[in-house]
PDB file of N, CA and C in Angstrom:
ATOM      1  N   MET M   1     196.219  74.790 119.214  1.00 83.00           N
ATOM      2  CA  MET M   1     194.784  74.853 119.314  1.00 83.00           C
ATOM      3  C   MET M   1     194.191  73.513 118.871  1.00 83.00           C
ATOM      4  N   SER M   2     193.228  73.025 119.610  1.00 88.00           N
ATOM      5  CA  SER M   2     192.543  71.774 119.275  1.00 88.00           C
ATOM      6  C   SER M   2     191.257  72.053 118.508  1.00 88.00           C
ATOM      7  N   ILE M   3     190.959  71.184 117.588  1.00 95.00           N
ATOM      8  CA  ILE M   3     189.675  71.234 116.892  1.00 95.00           C
ATOM      9  C   ILE M   3     188.913  69.981 117.278  1.00 95.00           C
ATOM     10  N   LEU M   4     187.703  70.172 117.777  1.00 95.00           N
ATOM     11  CA  LEU M   4     186.877  69.066 118.234  1.00 95.00           C
ATOM     12  C   LEU M   4     185.689  68.891 117.308  1.00 95.00           C
ATOM     13  N   LYS M   5     185.243  67.647 117.181  1.00 97.00           N
ATOM     14  CA  LYS M   5     184.076  67.332 116.369  1.00 97.00           C
ATOM     15  C   LYS M   5     183.088  66.558 117.239  1.00 97.00           C
ATOM     16  N   VAL M   6     181.803  66.733 116.961  1.00 97.00           N
ATOM     17  CA  VAL M   6     180.759  66.049 117.716  1.00 97.00           C
ATOM     18  C   VAL M   6     179.938  65.197 116.752  1.00 97.00           C
ATOM     19  N   ILE M   7     179.740  63.931 117.133  1.00 97.00           N
ATOM     20  CA  ILE M   7     178.877  63.052 116.353  1.00 97.00           C
ATOM     21  C   ILE M   7     177.769  62.527 117.261  1.00 97.00           C
ATOM     22  N   GLU M   8     176.663  62.167 116.659  1.00 97.00           N
ATOM     23  CA  GLU M   8     175.526  61.646 117.414  1.00 97.00           C
ATOM     24  C   GLU M   8     175.464  60.138 117.239  1.00 97.00           C
ATOM     25  N   ILE M   9     175.253  59.440 118.347  1.00 96.00           N
ATOM     26  CA  ILE M   9     175.239  57.975 118.362  1.00 96.00           C
ATOM     27  C   ILE M   9     173.960  57.504 119.067  1.00 96.00           C
ATOM     28  N   LEU M  10     173.371  56.455 118.557  1.00 97.00           N
ATOM     29  CA  LEU M  10     172.239  55.797 119.213  1.00 97.00           C
ATOM     30  C   LEU M  10     172.701  54.414 119.644  1.00 97.00           C
ATOM     31  N   SER M  11     172.307  54.020 120.846  1.00 97.00           N
ATOM     32  CA  SER M  11     172.731  52.716 121.353  1.00 97.00           C
ATOM     33  C   SER M  11     171.624  52.121 122.216  1.00 97.00           C
ATOM     34  N   ASN M  12     171.680  50.807 122.406  1.00 97.00           N
ATOM     35  CA  ASN M  12     170.685  50.150 123.249  1.00 97.00           C
ATOM     36  C   ASN M  12     171.320  49.043 124.078  1.00 97.00           C
ATOM     37  N   SER M  13     170.598  48.639 125.114  1.00 97.00           N
ATOM     38  CA  SER M  13     171.050  47.566 125.993  1.00 97.00           C
ATOM     39  C   SER M  13     169.836  46.934 126.659  1.00 97.00           C
ATOM     40  N   GLU M  14     169.919  45.672 126.922  1.00 96.00           N
ATOM     41  CA  GLU M  14     168.855  44.998 127.670  1.00 96.00           C
ATOM     42  C   GLU M  14     169.030  45.191 129.171  1.00 96.00           C
ATOM     43  N   THR M  15     170.190  45.730 129.595  1.00 96.00           N
ATOM     44  CA  THR M  15     170.527  45.844 131.012  1.00 96.00           C
ATOM     45  C   THR M  15     170.205  47.209 131.612  1.00 96.00           C
ATOM     46  N   SER M  16     170.756  48.300 131.012  1.00 96.00           N
ATOM     47  CA  SER M  16     170.597  49.630 131.612  1.00 96.00           C
ATOM     48  C   SER M  16     171.008  50.718 130.637  1.00 96.00           C
ATOM     49  N   TRP M  17     170.666  51.974 130.987  1.00 96.00           N
ATOM     50  CA  TRP M  17     171.109  53.109 130.186  1.00 96.00           C
ATOM     51  C   TRP M  17     172.622  53.257 130.271  1.00 96.00           C
ATOM     52  N   GLU M  18     173.188  52.979 131.438  1.00 96.00           N
ATOM     53  CA  GLU M  18     174.642  53.065 131.593  1.00 96.00           C
ATOM     54  C   GLU M  18     175.350  52.058 130.690  1.00 96.00           C
ATOM     55  N   ASP M  19     174.811  50.860 130.613  1.00 97.00           N
ATOM     56  CA  ASP M  19     175.398  49.835 129.747  1.00 97.00           C
ATOM     57  C   ASP M  19     175.288  50.241 128.277  1.00 97.00           C
ATOM     58  N   ALA M  20     174.165  50.822 127.889  1.00 97.00           N
ATOM     59  CA  ALA M  20     174.003  51.296 126.510  1.00 97.00           C
ATOM     60  C   ALA M  20     175.032  52.370 126.192  1.00 97.00           C
ATOM     61  N   THR M  21     175.306  53.259 127.155  1.00 97.00           N
ATOM     62  CA  THR M  21     176.310  54.314 126.971  1.00 97.00           C
ATOM     63  C   THR M  21     177.701  53.711 126.823  1.00 97.00           C
ATOM     64  N   ARG M  22     178.038  52.771 127.691  1.00 96.00           N
ATOM     65  CA  ARG M  22     179.351  52.107 127.605  1.00 96.00           C
ATOM     66  C   ARG M  22     179.529  51.406 126.263  1.00 96.00           C
ATOM     67  N   LYS M  23     178.504  50.711 125.816  1.00 97.00           N
ATOM     68  CA  LYS M  23     178.578  50.001 124.536  1.00 97.00           C
ATOM     69  C   LYS M  23     178.814  50.975 123.386  1.00 97.00           C
ATOM     70  N   ALA M  24     178.135  52.116 123.410  1.00 96.00           N
ATOM     71  CA  ALA M  24     178.298  53.112 122.348  1.00 96.00           C
ATOM     72  C   ALA M  24     179.720  53.635 122.301  1.00 96.00           C
ATOM     73  N   VAL M  25     180.285  53.956 123.467  1.00 96.00           N
ATOM     74  CA  VAL M  25     181.652  54.489 123.519  1.00 96.00           C
ATOM     75  C   VAL M  25     182.659  53.426 123.076  1.00 96.00           C
ATOM     76  N   GLU M  26     182.495  52.204 123.537  1.00 96.00           N
ATOM     77  CA  GLU M  26     183.412  51.125 123.149  1.00 96.00           C
ATOM     78  C   GLU M  26     183.372  50.879 121.641  1.00 96.00           C
ATOM     79  N   LYS M  27     182.178  50.849 121.064  1.00 96.00           N
ATOM     80  CA  LYS M  27     182.037  50.615 119.629  1.00 96.00           C
ATOM     81  C   LYS M  27     182.603  51.789 118.833  1.00 96.00           C
ATOM     82  N   ALA M  28     182.277  53.006 119.239  1.00 96.00           N
ATOM     83  CA  ALA M  28     182.767  54.195 118.524  1.00 96.00           C
ATOM     84  C   ALA M  28     184.284  54.292 118.589  1.00 96.00           C
ATOM     85  N   SER M  29     184.874  53.910 119.710  1.00 95.00           N
ATOM     86  CA  SER M  29     186.323  54.042 119.879  1.00 95.00           C
ATOM     87  C   SER M  29     187.111  53.113 118.954  1.00 95.00           C
ATOM     88  N   LYS M  30     186.448  52.146 118.335  1.00 96.00           N
ATOM     89  CA  LYS M  30     187.125  51.270 117.375  1.00 96.00           C
ATOM     90  C   LYS M  30     187.418  51.998 116.067  1.00 96.00           C
ATOM     91  N   SER M  31     186.618  53.008 115.743  1.00 95.00           N
ATOM     92  CA  SER M  31     186.851  53.741 114.497  1.00 95.00           C
ATOM     93  C   SER M  31     187.092  55.234 114.709  1.00 95.00           C
ATOM     94  N   VAL M  32     186.751  55.762 115.873  1.00 95.00           N
ATOM     95  CA  VAL M  32     186.950  57.180 116.183  1.00 95.00           C
ATOM     96  C   VAL M  32     188.027  57.286 117.254  1.00 95.00           C
ATOM     97  N   LYS M  33     189.081  58.020 116.953  1.00 94.00           N
ATOM     98  CA  LYS M  33     190.185  58.168 117.906  1.00 94.00           C
ATOM     99  C   LYS M  33     190.028  59.464 118.698  1.00 94.00           C
ATOM    100  N   ASN M  34     190.705  59.543 119.807  1.00 94.00           N
ATOM    101  CA  ASN M  34     190.779  60.747 120.648  1.00 94.00           C
ATOM    102  C   ASN M  34     189.427  61.195 121.188  1.00 94.00           C
ATOM    103  N   ILE M  35     188.607  60.247 121.631  1.00 96.00           N
ATOM    104  CA  ILE M  35     187.318  60.614 122.231  1.00 96.00           C
ATOM    105  C   ILE M  35     187.599  61.341 123.546  1.00 96.00           C
ATOM    106  N   ARG M  36     186.982  62.499 123.692  1.00 95.00           N
ATOM    107  CA  ARG M  36     187.188  63.333 124.873  1.00 95.00           C
ATOM    108  C   ARG M  36     186.046  63.241 125.876  1.00 95.00           C
ATOM    109  N   SER M  37     184.806  63.182 125.378  1.00 96.00           N
ATOM    110  CA  SER M  37     183.670  63.179 126.294  1.00 96.00           C
ATOM    111  C   SER M  37     182.434  62.618 125.601  1.00 96.00           C
ATOM    112  N   VAL M  38     181.441  62.329 126.422  1.00 96.00           N
ATOM    113  CA  VAL M  38     180.165  61.859 125.922  1.00 96.00           C
ATOM    114  C   VAL M  38     179.066  62.587 126.693  1.00 96.00           C
ATOM    115  N   TYR M  39     178.060  63.048 125.965  1.00 97.00           N
ATOM    116  CA  TYR M  39     176.931  63.750 126.551  1.00 97.00           C
ATOM    117  C   TYR M  39     175.678  62.941 126.234  1.00 97.00           C
ATOM    118  N   VAL M  40     175.032  62.425 127.277  1.00 96.00           N
ATOM    119  CA  VAL M  40     173.807  61.661 127.066  1.00 96.00           C
ATOM    120  C   VAL M  40     172.677  62.660 126.905  1.00 96.00           C
ATOM    121  N   GLN M  41     172.152  62.706 125.697  1.00 94.00           N
ATOM    122  CA  GLN M  41     171.154  63.698 125.343  1.00 94.00           C
ATOM    123  C   GLN M  41     169.741  63.237 125.703  1.00 94.00           C
ATOM    124  N   GLU M  42     169.476  61.958 125.537  1.00 96.00           N
ATOM    125  CA  GLU M  42     168.111  61.466 125.716  1.00 96.00           C
ATOM    126  C   GLU M  42     168.114  60.012 126.167  1.00 96.00           C
ATOM    127  N   HIS M  43     167.204  59.673 127.072  1.00 96.00           N
ATOM    128  CA  HIS M  43     166.986  58.294 127.506  1.00 96.00           C
ATOM    129  C   HIS M  43     165.594  57.864 127.036  1.00 96.00           C
ATOM    130  N   SER M  44     165.475  56.606 126.660  1.00 97.00           N
ATOM    131  CA  SER M  44     164.147  56.058 126.377  1.00 97.00           C
ATOM    132  C   SER M  44     164.208  54.550 126.615  1.00 97.00           C
ATOM    133  N   ALA M  45     163.059  53.925 126.598  1.00 97.00           N
ATOM    134  CA  ALA M  45     163.011  52.482 126.827  1.00 97.00           C
ATOM    135  C   ALA M  45     161.900  51.877 125.978  1.00 97.00           C
ATOM    136  N   ALA M  46     162.111  50.640 125.577  1.00 96.00           N
ATOM    137  CA  ALA M  46     161.088  49.885 124.870  1.00 96.00           C
ATOM    138  C   ALA M  46     160.375  49.000 125.892  1.00 96.00           C
ATOM    139  N   VAL M  47     159.089  48.832 125.704  1.00 97.00           N
ATOM    140  CA  VAL M  47     158.294  48.024 126.630  1.00 97.00           C
ATOM    141  C   VAL M  47     157.663  46.873 125.857  1.00 97.00           C
ATOM    142  N   LYS M  48     157.763  45.689 126.460  1.00 96.00           N
ATOM    143  CA  LYS M  48     157.164  44.497 125.860  1.00 96.00           C
ATOM    144  C   LYS M  48     156.458  43.713 126.966  1.00 96.00           C
ATOM    145  N   ASP M  49     155.223  43.382 126.748  1.00 97.00           N
ATOM    146  CA  ASP M  49     154.426  42.626 127.725  1.00 97.00           C
ATOM    147  C   ASP M  49     154.420  43.284 129.102  1.00 97.00           C
ATOM    148  N   GLY M  50     154.343  44.603 129.127  1.00 96.00           N
ATOM    149  CA  GLY M  50     154.257  45.332 130.392  1.00 96.00           C
ATOM    150  C   GLY M  50     155.564  45.489 131.150  1.00 96.00           C
ATOM    151  N   LYS M  51     156.688  45.125 130.519  1.00 96.00           N
ATOM    152  CA  LYS M  51     157.995  45.237 131.178  1.00 96.00           C
ATOM    153  C   LYS M  51     158.979  45.928 130.249  1.00 96.00           C
ATOM    154  N   VAL M  52     159.952  46.608 130.831  1.00 96.00           N
ATOM    155  CA  VAL M  52     161.001  47.245 130.029  1.00 96.00           C
ATOM    156  C   VAL M  52     161.850  46.145 129.402  1.00 96.00           C
ATOM    157  N   SER M  53     161.931  46.183 128.089  1.00 96.00           N
ATOM    158  CA  SER M  53     162.690  45.145 127.384  1.00 96.00           C
ATOM    159  C   SER M  53     164.018  45.658 126.853  1.00 96.00           C
ATOM    160  N   GLU M  54     164.148  46.985 126.745  1.00 97.00           N
ATOM    161  CA  GLU M  54     165.370  47.541 126.166  1.00 97.00           C
ATOM    162  C   GLU M  54     165.531  48.994 126.615  1.00 97.00           C
ATOM    163  N   PHE M  55     166.756  49.347 127.000  1.00 98.00           N
ATOM    164  CA  PHE M  55     167.103  50.715 127.361  1.00 98.00           C
ATOM    165  C   PHE M  55     167.821  51.345 126.178  1.00 98.00           C
ATOM    166  N   ARG M  56     167.447  52.587 125.854  1.00 97.00           N
ATOM    167  CA  ARG M  56     168.040  53.255 124.700  1.00 97.00           C
ATOM    168  C   ARG M  56     168.587  54.614 125.097  1.00 97.00           C
ATOM    169  N   VAL M  57     169.712  54.983 124.490  1.00 97.00           N
ATOM    170  CA  VAL M  57     170.287  56.310 124.716  1.00 97.00           C
ATOM    171  C   VAL M  57     170.613  56.957 123.377  1.00 97.00           C
ATOM    172  N   ASN M  58     170.456  58.248 123.356  1.00 97.00           N
ATOM    173  CA  ASN M  58     170.868  59.085 122.231  1.00 97.00           C
ATOM    174  C   ASN M  58     171.960  59.963 122.816  1.00 97.00           C
ATOM    175  N   LEU M  59     173.182  59.837 122.319  1.00 96.00           N
ATOM    176  CA  LEU M  59     174.278  60.586 122.929  1.00 96.00           C
ATOM    177  C   LEU M  59     175.154  61.262 121.888  1.00 96.00           C
ATOM    178  N   LYS M  60     175.900  62.235 122.366  1.00 97.00           N
ATOM    179  CA  LYS M  60     176.842  62.941 121.514  1.00 97.00           C
ATOM    180  C   LYS M  60     178.245  62.640 122.011  1.00 97.00           C
ATOM    181  N   ILE M  61     179.103  62.253 121.080  1.00 97.00           N
ATOM    182  CA  ILE M  61     180.501  61.957 121.403  1.00 97.00           C
ATOM    183  C   ILE M  61     181.371  63.053 120.826  1.00 97.00           C
ATOM    184  N   THR M  62     182.226  63.607 121.671  1.00 97.00           N
ATOM    185  CA  THR M  62     183.143  64.667 121.251  1.00 97.00           C
ATOM    186  C   THR M  62     184.544  64.071 121.149  1.00 97.00           C
ATOM    187  N   PHE M  63     185.209  64.354 120.007  1.00 96.00           N
ATOM    188  CA  PHE M  63     186.563  63.848 119.843  1.00 96.00           C
ATOM    189  C   PHE M  63     187.429  64.914 119.155  1.00 96.00           C
ATOM    190  N   GLU M  64     188.730  64.785 119.378  1.00 95.00           N
ATOM    191  CA  GLU M  64     189.688  65.736 118.818  1.00 95.00           C
ATOM    192  C   GLU M  64     190.142  65.257 117.446  1.00 95.00           C
ATOM    193  N   LEU M  65     190.138  66.172 116.485  1.00 93.00           N
ATOM    194  CA  LEU M  65     190.650  65.860 115.150  1.00 93.00           C
ATOM    195  C   LEU M  65     192.163  65.929 115.162  1.00 93.00           C
ATOM    196  N   GLU M  66     192.785  65.066 114.416  1.00 86.00           N
ATOM    197  CA  GLU M  66     194.257  65.046 114.353  1.00 86.00           C
ATOM    198  C   GLU M  66     194.767  66.018 113.315  1.00 86.00           C
TER     199      GLU M  66
END
């Protein structure tokens, strides 16, 4: 039987929501092993001078405990 744990991660990118998600998973995988899935819970963006300056994601990462 597997036991899974879920943690919440916030990430940002100047490029896209997809890039912010990739960055979060890459960074988390340096200290969290056995990542199984990621659920993007929320998207948002920062606006500066009338333009989107930053894409933000709030996501949940599921991983298996050893």
